Amino acid sequence: MESDKDICTMELKLSKKEIEAIKLRDIEELKPKLCAKKMNLKLDEFENVLNNARYKIAKEIYYNNCIKIVIEENSLEEDTLYFTFRCAVCGTIYKVNGYEEKIACPLCLSNKVMSAKEAGFYKKNY
């Protein structure tokens, strides 16, 4: 009989923040606003972290992959959220750090930008 170690070779890396979001919302069943408050995040930031983690897990389940979840210890992006935007002037699609105060196109410097949802290329990851 094969051991679990031999069967599950796929490692799924989740950040500590993603694990915490799943724990608070799905295990402890706290309301999203309370989860966000406990994690010192805005509600939309919390929902992005949670949905990203759920998507990673669901994708592996969908493809019938046996997964071993590993917590990323030193993730450079662990405390950084990125959002996708499209410039309304030149059409450039780019990502920005979610904590930036001013959002402007890196190519033409216009501040006339659209979120991914507004630009029509947003997909829910769950």
Coordinates of N, CA and C in Angstrom, one line a residue:
M1 N 0.8 -1.2 0.0 CA 0.0 0.0 0.0 C 0.9 1.2 0.0
E2 N 0.6 2.2 -0.8 CA 1.3 3.4 -0.9 C 1.0 4.3 0.2
S3 N 2.0 5.1 0.7 CA 1.8 6.0 1.8 C 1.3 7.3 1.2
D4 N 0.7 8.2 2.0 CA 0.3 9.5 1.5 C 1.4 10.3 0.9
K5 N 2.6 10.1 1.4 CA 3.7 10.8 1.0 C 4.0 10.5 -0.5
D6 N 3.8 9.3 -0.9 CA 4.0 8.8 -2.3 C 2.9 9.3 -3.2
I7 N 1.7 9.4 -2.7 CA 0.6 9.7 -3.5 C 0.5 11.2 -3.9
C8 N 0.6 12.0 -2.9 CA 0.4 13.5 -3.1 C 1.8 14.1 -3.3
T9 N 2.0 14.4 -4.6 CA 3.3 15.0 -4.9 C 3.1 16.5 -5.2
M10 N 1.9 16.9 -5.4 CA 1.6 18.3 -5.8 C 1.5 19.2 -4.5
E11 N 2.4 20.2 -4.4 CA 2.4 21.1 -3.3 C 1.7 22.4 -3.7
L12 N 0.6 22.7 -2.9 CA -0.1 23.9 -3.2 C 0.3 24.9 -2.1
K13 N 0.9 26.0 -2.5 CA 1.5 27.0 -1.6 C 0.4 28.1 -1.3
L14 N 0.1 28.3 -0.1 CA -0.8 29.3 0.4 C -0.1 30.2 1.4
S15 N -0.3 31.5 1.3 CA 0.3 32.4 2.3 C -0.4 32.3 3.6
K16 N 0.3 32.7 4.6 CA -0.3 32.7 6.0 C -1.6 33.5 6.0
K17 N -1.6 34.6 5.2 CA -2.8 35.4 5.2 C -3.9 34.6 4.5
E18 N -3.7 33.9 3.5 CA -4.7 33.1 2.8 C -5.3 32.0 3.8
I19 N -4.4 31.3 4.5 CA -4.8 30.3 5.5 C -5.6 30.9 6.6
E20 N -5.2 32.1 7.1 CA -6.0 32.8 8.1 C -7.4 33.2 7.6
A21 N -7.5 33.7 6.4 CA -8.8 34.0 5.8 C -9.7 32.8 5.7
I22 N -9.2 31.7 5.3 CA -10.0 30.5 5.2 C -10.4 30.1 6.6
K23 N -9.5 30.1 7.5 CA -9.8 29.7 8.9 C -11.0 30.5 9.5
L24 N -10.8 31.9 9.4 CA -11.8 32.8 10.0 C -13.2 32.6 9.3
R25 N -13.2 32.6 8.0 CA -14.5 32.6 7.3 C -15.1 31.2 7.2
D26 N -14.3 30.2 6.8 CA -14.9 28.9 6.5 C -14.9 28.0 7.7
I27 N -14.0 28.1 8.6 CA -14.0 27.2 9.8 C -14.7 27.8 11.0
E28 N -14.3 29.1 11.3 CA -14.9 29.8 12.4 C -16.3 30.4 12.0
E29 N -16.5 30.5 10.7 CA -17.8 31.0 10.2 C -18.1 32.4 10.6
L30 N -17.1 33.2 10.7 CA -17.3 34.6 11.1 C -17.8 35.4 9.9
K31 N -18.5 36.5 10.1 CA -18.9 37.4 9.0 C -17.7 38.0 8.3
P32 N -17.8 38.3 7.0 CA -16.7 38.9 6.3 C -16.1 40.2 6.9
K33 N -17.0 41.1 7.4 CA -16.6 42.3 8.0 C -15.7 42.1 9.2
L34 N -16.1 41.1 10.1 CA -15.4 40.8 11.3 C -14.0 40.1 10.9
C35 N -14.0 39.3 9.9 CA -12.8 38.6 9.4 C -11.8 39.7 9.0
A36 N -12.3 40.6 8.2 CA -11.4 41.7 7.7 C -10.9 42.5 8.8
K37 N -11.7 42.8 9.8 CA -11.3 43.6 11.0 C -10.2 42.8 11.7
K38 N -10.4 41.5 12.0 CA -9.4 40.7 12.7 C -8.1 40.7 12.0
M39 N -8.1 40.7 10.6 CA -6.9 40.6 9.8 C -6.3 42.0 9.5
N40 N -6.9 43.1 10.0 CA -6.5 44.5 9.7 C -6.5 44.7 8.2
L41 N -7.6 44.3 7.5 CA -7.7 44.5 6.1 C -9.0 45.2 5.8
K42 N -9.1 45.9 4.7 CA -10.4 46.4 4.2 C -11.2 45.2 3.7
L43 N -12.5 45.4 3.7 CA -13.4 44.3 3.4 C -13.1 43.7 2.0
D44 N -12.9 44.6 1.0 CA -12.5 44.1 -0.3 C -11.2 43.4 -0.4
E45 N -10.2 43.8 0.4 CA -8.9 43.2 0.5 C -9.1 41.8 1.0
F46 N -9.8 41.7 2.1 CA -10.1 40.4 2.7 C -10.7 39.4 1.7
E47 N -11.7 39.9 1.0 CA -12.4 39.1 0.1 C -11.5 38.6 -1.1
N48 N -10.6 39.5 -1.5 CA -9.6 39.1 -2.5 C -8.7 38.0 -2.0
V49 N -8.2 38.1 -0.8 CA -7.3 37.1 -0.2 C -8.1 35.8 -0.1
L50 N -9.3 35.8 0.4 CA -10.1 34.6 0.6 C -10.4 34.0 -0.7
N51 N -10.9 34.7 -1.7 CA -11.3 34.2 -3.0 C -10.1 33.6 -3.7
N52 N -8.9 34.2 -3.6 CA -7.7 33.7 -4.2 C -7.3 32.4 -3.6
A53 N -7.4 32.3 -2.3 CA -7.1 31.0 -1.7 C -8.1 29.9 -2.1
R54 N -9.4 30.2 -2.1 CA -10.4 29.3 -2.5 C -10.2 28.8 -3.9
Y55 N -9.8 29.8 -4.8 CA -9.6 29.4 -6.2 C -8.5 28.5 -6.4
K56 N -7.4 28.7 -5.7 CA -6.2 27.8 -5.8 C -6.6 26.4 -5.4
I57 N -7.3 26.3 -4.3 CA -7.7 24.9 -3.8 C -8.7 24.3 -4.8
A58 N -9.7 25.1 -5.1 CA -10.8 24.5 -6.0 C -10.2 24.1 -7.4
K59 N -9.3 24.8 -7.9 CA -8.7 24.5 -9.2 C -8.0 23.1 -9.1
E60 N -7.3 22.8 -8.0 CA -6.6 21.6 -7.9 C -7.6 20.4 -7.7
I61 N -8.6 20.7 -7.0 CA -9.7 19.7 -6.8 C -10.4 19.4 -8.1
Y62 N -10.7 20.4 -8.9 CA -11.3 20.2 -10.2 C -10.5 19.3 -11.1
Y63 N -9.2 19.5 -11.1 CA -8.3 18.7 -11.9 C -7.9 17.4 -11.3
N64 N -8.6 17.0 -10.2 CA -8.4 15.7 -9.5 C -7.0 15.6 -9.0
N65 N -6.4 16.6 -8.7 CA -5.0 16.6 -8.1 C -5.1 16.3 -6.6
C66 N -4.3 15.4 -6.2 CA -4.1 15.2 -4.8 C -3.1 16.3 -4.3
I67 N -3.5 17.1 -3.3 CA -2.6 18.2 -3.0 C -2.2 18.2 -1.5
K68 N -1.0 18.7 -1.3 CA -0.5 18.9 0.0 C -0.3 20.4 0.2
I69 N -1.0 21.0 1.1 CA -1.0 22.4 1.3 C 0.2 22.8 2.1
V70 N 1.0 23.7 1.6 CA 2.2 24.2 2.3 C 2.1 25.7 2.5
I71 N 2.4 26.1 3.7 CA 2.3 27.6 4.0 C 3.6 28.2 3.6
E72 N 3.5 29.3 2.8 CA 4.7 30.0 2.3 C 5.2 30.8 3.5
E73 N 6.4 30.5 3.9 CA 7.0 31.1 5.0 C 7.5 32.5 4.7
N74 N 8.2 32.7 3.6 CA 8.8 34.0 3.3 C 8.3 34.5 2.0
S75 N 7.0 34.6 1.9 CA 6.4 35.1 0.6 C 6.7 36.6 0.5
L76 N 7.3 37.1 -0.6 CA 7.5 38.5 -0.8 C 6.2 39.3 -0.9
E77 N 5.2 38.6 -1.5 CA 4.0 39.3 -1.8 C 2.9 39.1 -0.7
E78 N 3.3 38.4 0.4 CA 2.3 38.1 1.4 C 1.5 39.2 1.9
D79 N 2.1 40.4 2.1 CA 1.4 41.5 2.7 C 1.1 42.6 1.6
T80 N 1.2 42.1 0.3 CA 1.0 43.0 -0.8 C -0.2 42.5 -1.7
L81 N -1.1 43.4 -1.9 CA -2.2 43.0 -2.8 C -2.0 43.7 -4.1
Y82 N -2.3 43.1 -5.2 CA -2.2 43.7 -6.5 C -3.5 43.7 -7.2
F83 N -3.8 44.8 -7.9 CA -5.1 44.9 -8.6 C -4.7 45.2 -10.1
T84 N -5.6 44.7 -11.0 CA -5.4 44.9 -12.4 C -6.2 46.1 -12.9
F85 N -5.6 46.9 -13.7 CA -6.3 48.1 -14.2 C -6.0 48.2 -15.7
R86 N -6.9 49.0 -16.4 CA -6.7 49.3 -17.8 C -6.8 50.8 -18.0
C87 N -5.9 51.3 -18.7 CA -5.9 52.8 -19.0 C -7.0 53.1 -20.0
A88 N -7.9 54.0 -19.7 CA -9.0 54.4 -20.6 C -8.4 55.2 -21.8
V89 N -7.2 55.8 -21.7 CA -6.7 56.6 -22.8 C -5.9 55.8 -23.8
C90 N -4.9 55.0 -23.3 CA -4.1 54.2 -24.3 C -4.3 52.7 -24.3
G91 N -5.2 52.2 -23.3 CA -5.5 50.8 -23.3 C -4.5 49.9 -22.7
T92 N -3.5 50.4 -22.1 CA -2.5 49.6 -21.4 C -3.1 48.8 -20.2
I93 N -2.9 47.5 -20.1 CA -3.3 46.8 -18.9 C -2.1 46.5 -18.0
Y94 N -2.3 46.8 -16.7 CA -1.2 46.7 -15.8 C -1.7 46.4 -14.4
K95 N -0.8 46.0 -13.5 CA -1.1 45.7 -12.1 C -0.4 46.8 -11.3
V96 N -1.1 47.1 -10.2 CA -0.6 48.1 -9.2 C -0.7 47.5 -7.8
N97 N 0.2 47.9 -7.0 CA 0.1 47.6 -5.6 C -1.2 48.1 -5.0
G98 N -1.9 47.3 -4.3 CA -3.2 47.7 -3.8 C -3.1 48.8 -2.7
Y99 N -2.0 49.1 -2.3 CA -1.8 50.2 -1.2 C -1.4 51.5 -1.8
E100 N -1.2 51.6 -3.1 CA -0.8 52.9 -3.7 C -1.9 53.9 -3.6
E101 N -1.6 55.1 -3.2 CA -2.6 56.2 -3.1 C -3.1 56.6 -4.5
K102 N -2.2 56.9 -5.4 CA -2.5 57.4 -6.7 C -2.3 56.3 -7.8
I103 N -3.3 56.1 -8.6 CA -3.2 55.1 -9.6 C -3.2 55.8 -11.0
A104 N -2.1 55.6 -11.7 CA -1.9 56.2 -13.0 C -1.3 55.2 -13.9
C105 N -1.6 55.4 -15.2 CA -1.0 54.5 -16.2 C 0.5 54.7 -16.3
P106 N 1.2 53.5 -16.3 CA 2.7 53.6 -16.3 C 3.2 54.1 -17.7
L107 N 2.4 53.9 -18.7 CA 2.8 54.3 -20.1 C 2.5 55.8 -20.4
C108 N 1.3 56.2 -20.3 CA 0.9 57.6 -20.7 C 0.7 58.5 -19.5
L109 N 0.8 58.0 -18.2 CA 0.6 58.7 -17.0 C -0.8 59.3 -16.8
S110 N -1.8 58.8 -17.5 CA -3.1 59.2 -17.3 C -3.7 58.6 -16.1
N111 N -4.6 59.4 -15.4 CA -5.2 58.9 -14.2 C -6.7 58.4 -14.6
K112 N -7.0 58.3 -15.9 CA -8.2 57.8 -16.3 C -8.1 56.3 -16.6
V113 N -8.3 55.6 -15.5 CA -8.1 54.1 -15.5 C -9.4 53.4 -15.1
M114 N -9.5 52.2 -15.5 CA -10.7 51.3 -15.2 C -10.2 50.1 -14.5
S115 N -11.0 49.7 -13.5 CA -10.7 48.4 -12.8 C -10.9 47.3 -13.8
A116 N -10.4 46.1 -13.5 CA -10.6 44.9 -14.4 C -12.0 44.7 -14.6
K117 N -12.9 44.8 -13.6 CA -14.3 44.6 -13.8 C -14.9 45.6 -14.7
E118 N -14.6 46.9 -14.6 CA -15.1 48.0 -15.4 C -14.6 47.8 -16.9
A119 N -13.4 47.3 -17.0 CA -12.8 47.1 -18.4 C -13.4 45.9 -19.1
G120 N -14.1 45.0 -18.3 CA -14.7 43.8 -19.0 C -13.8 42.6 -19.0
F121 N -12.7 42.6 -18.3 CA -11.9 41.3 -18.3 C -11.7 40.7 -16.9
Y122 N -12.6 41.0 -16.1 CA -12.7 40.5 -14.7 C -13.4 39.2 -14.7
K123 N -12.8 38.2 -14.0 CA -13.5 36.9 -13.8 C -13.5 36.6 -12.3
K124 N -14.6 36.1 -11.8 CA -14.6 35.7 -10.5 C -13.8 34.4 -10.4
N125 N -13.1 34.3 -9.3 CA -12.2 33.1 -9.2 C -12.9 32.0 -8.3
Y126 N -14.2 32.0 -8.3 CA -14.8 30.9 -7.5 C -16.1 30.6 -8.1

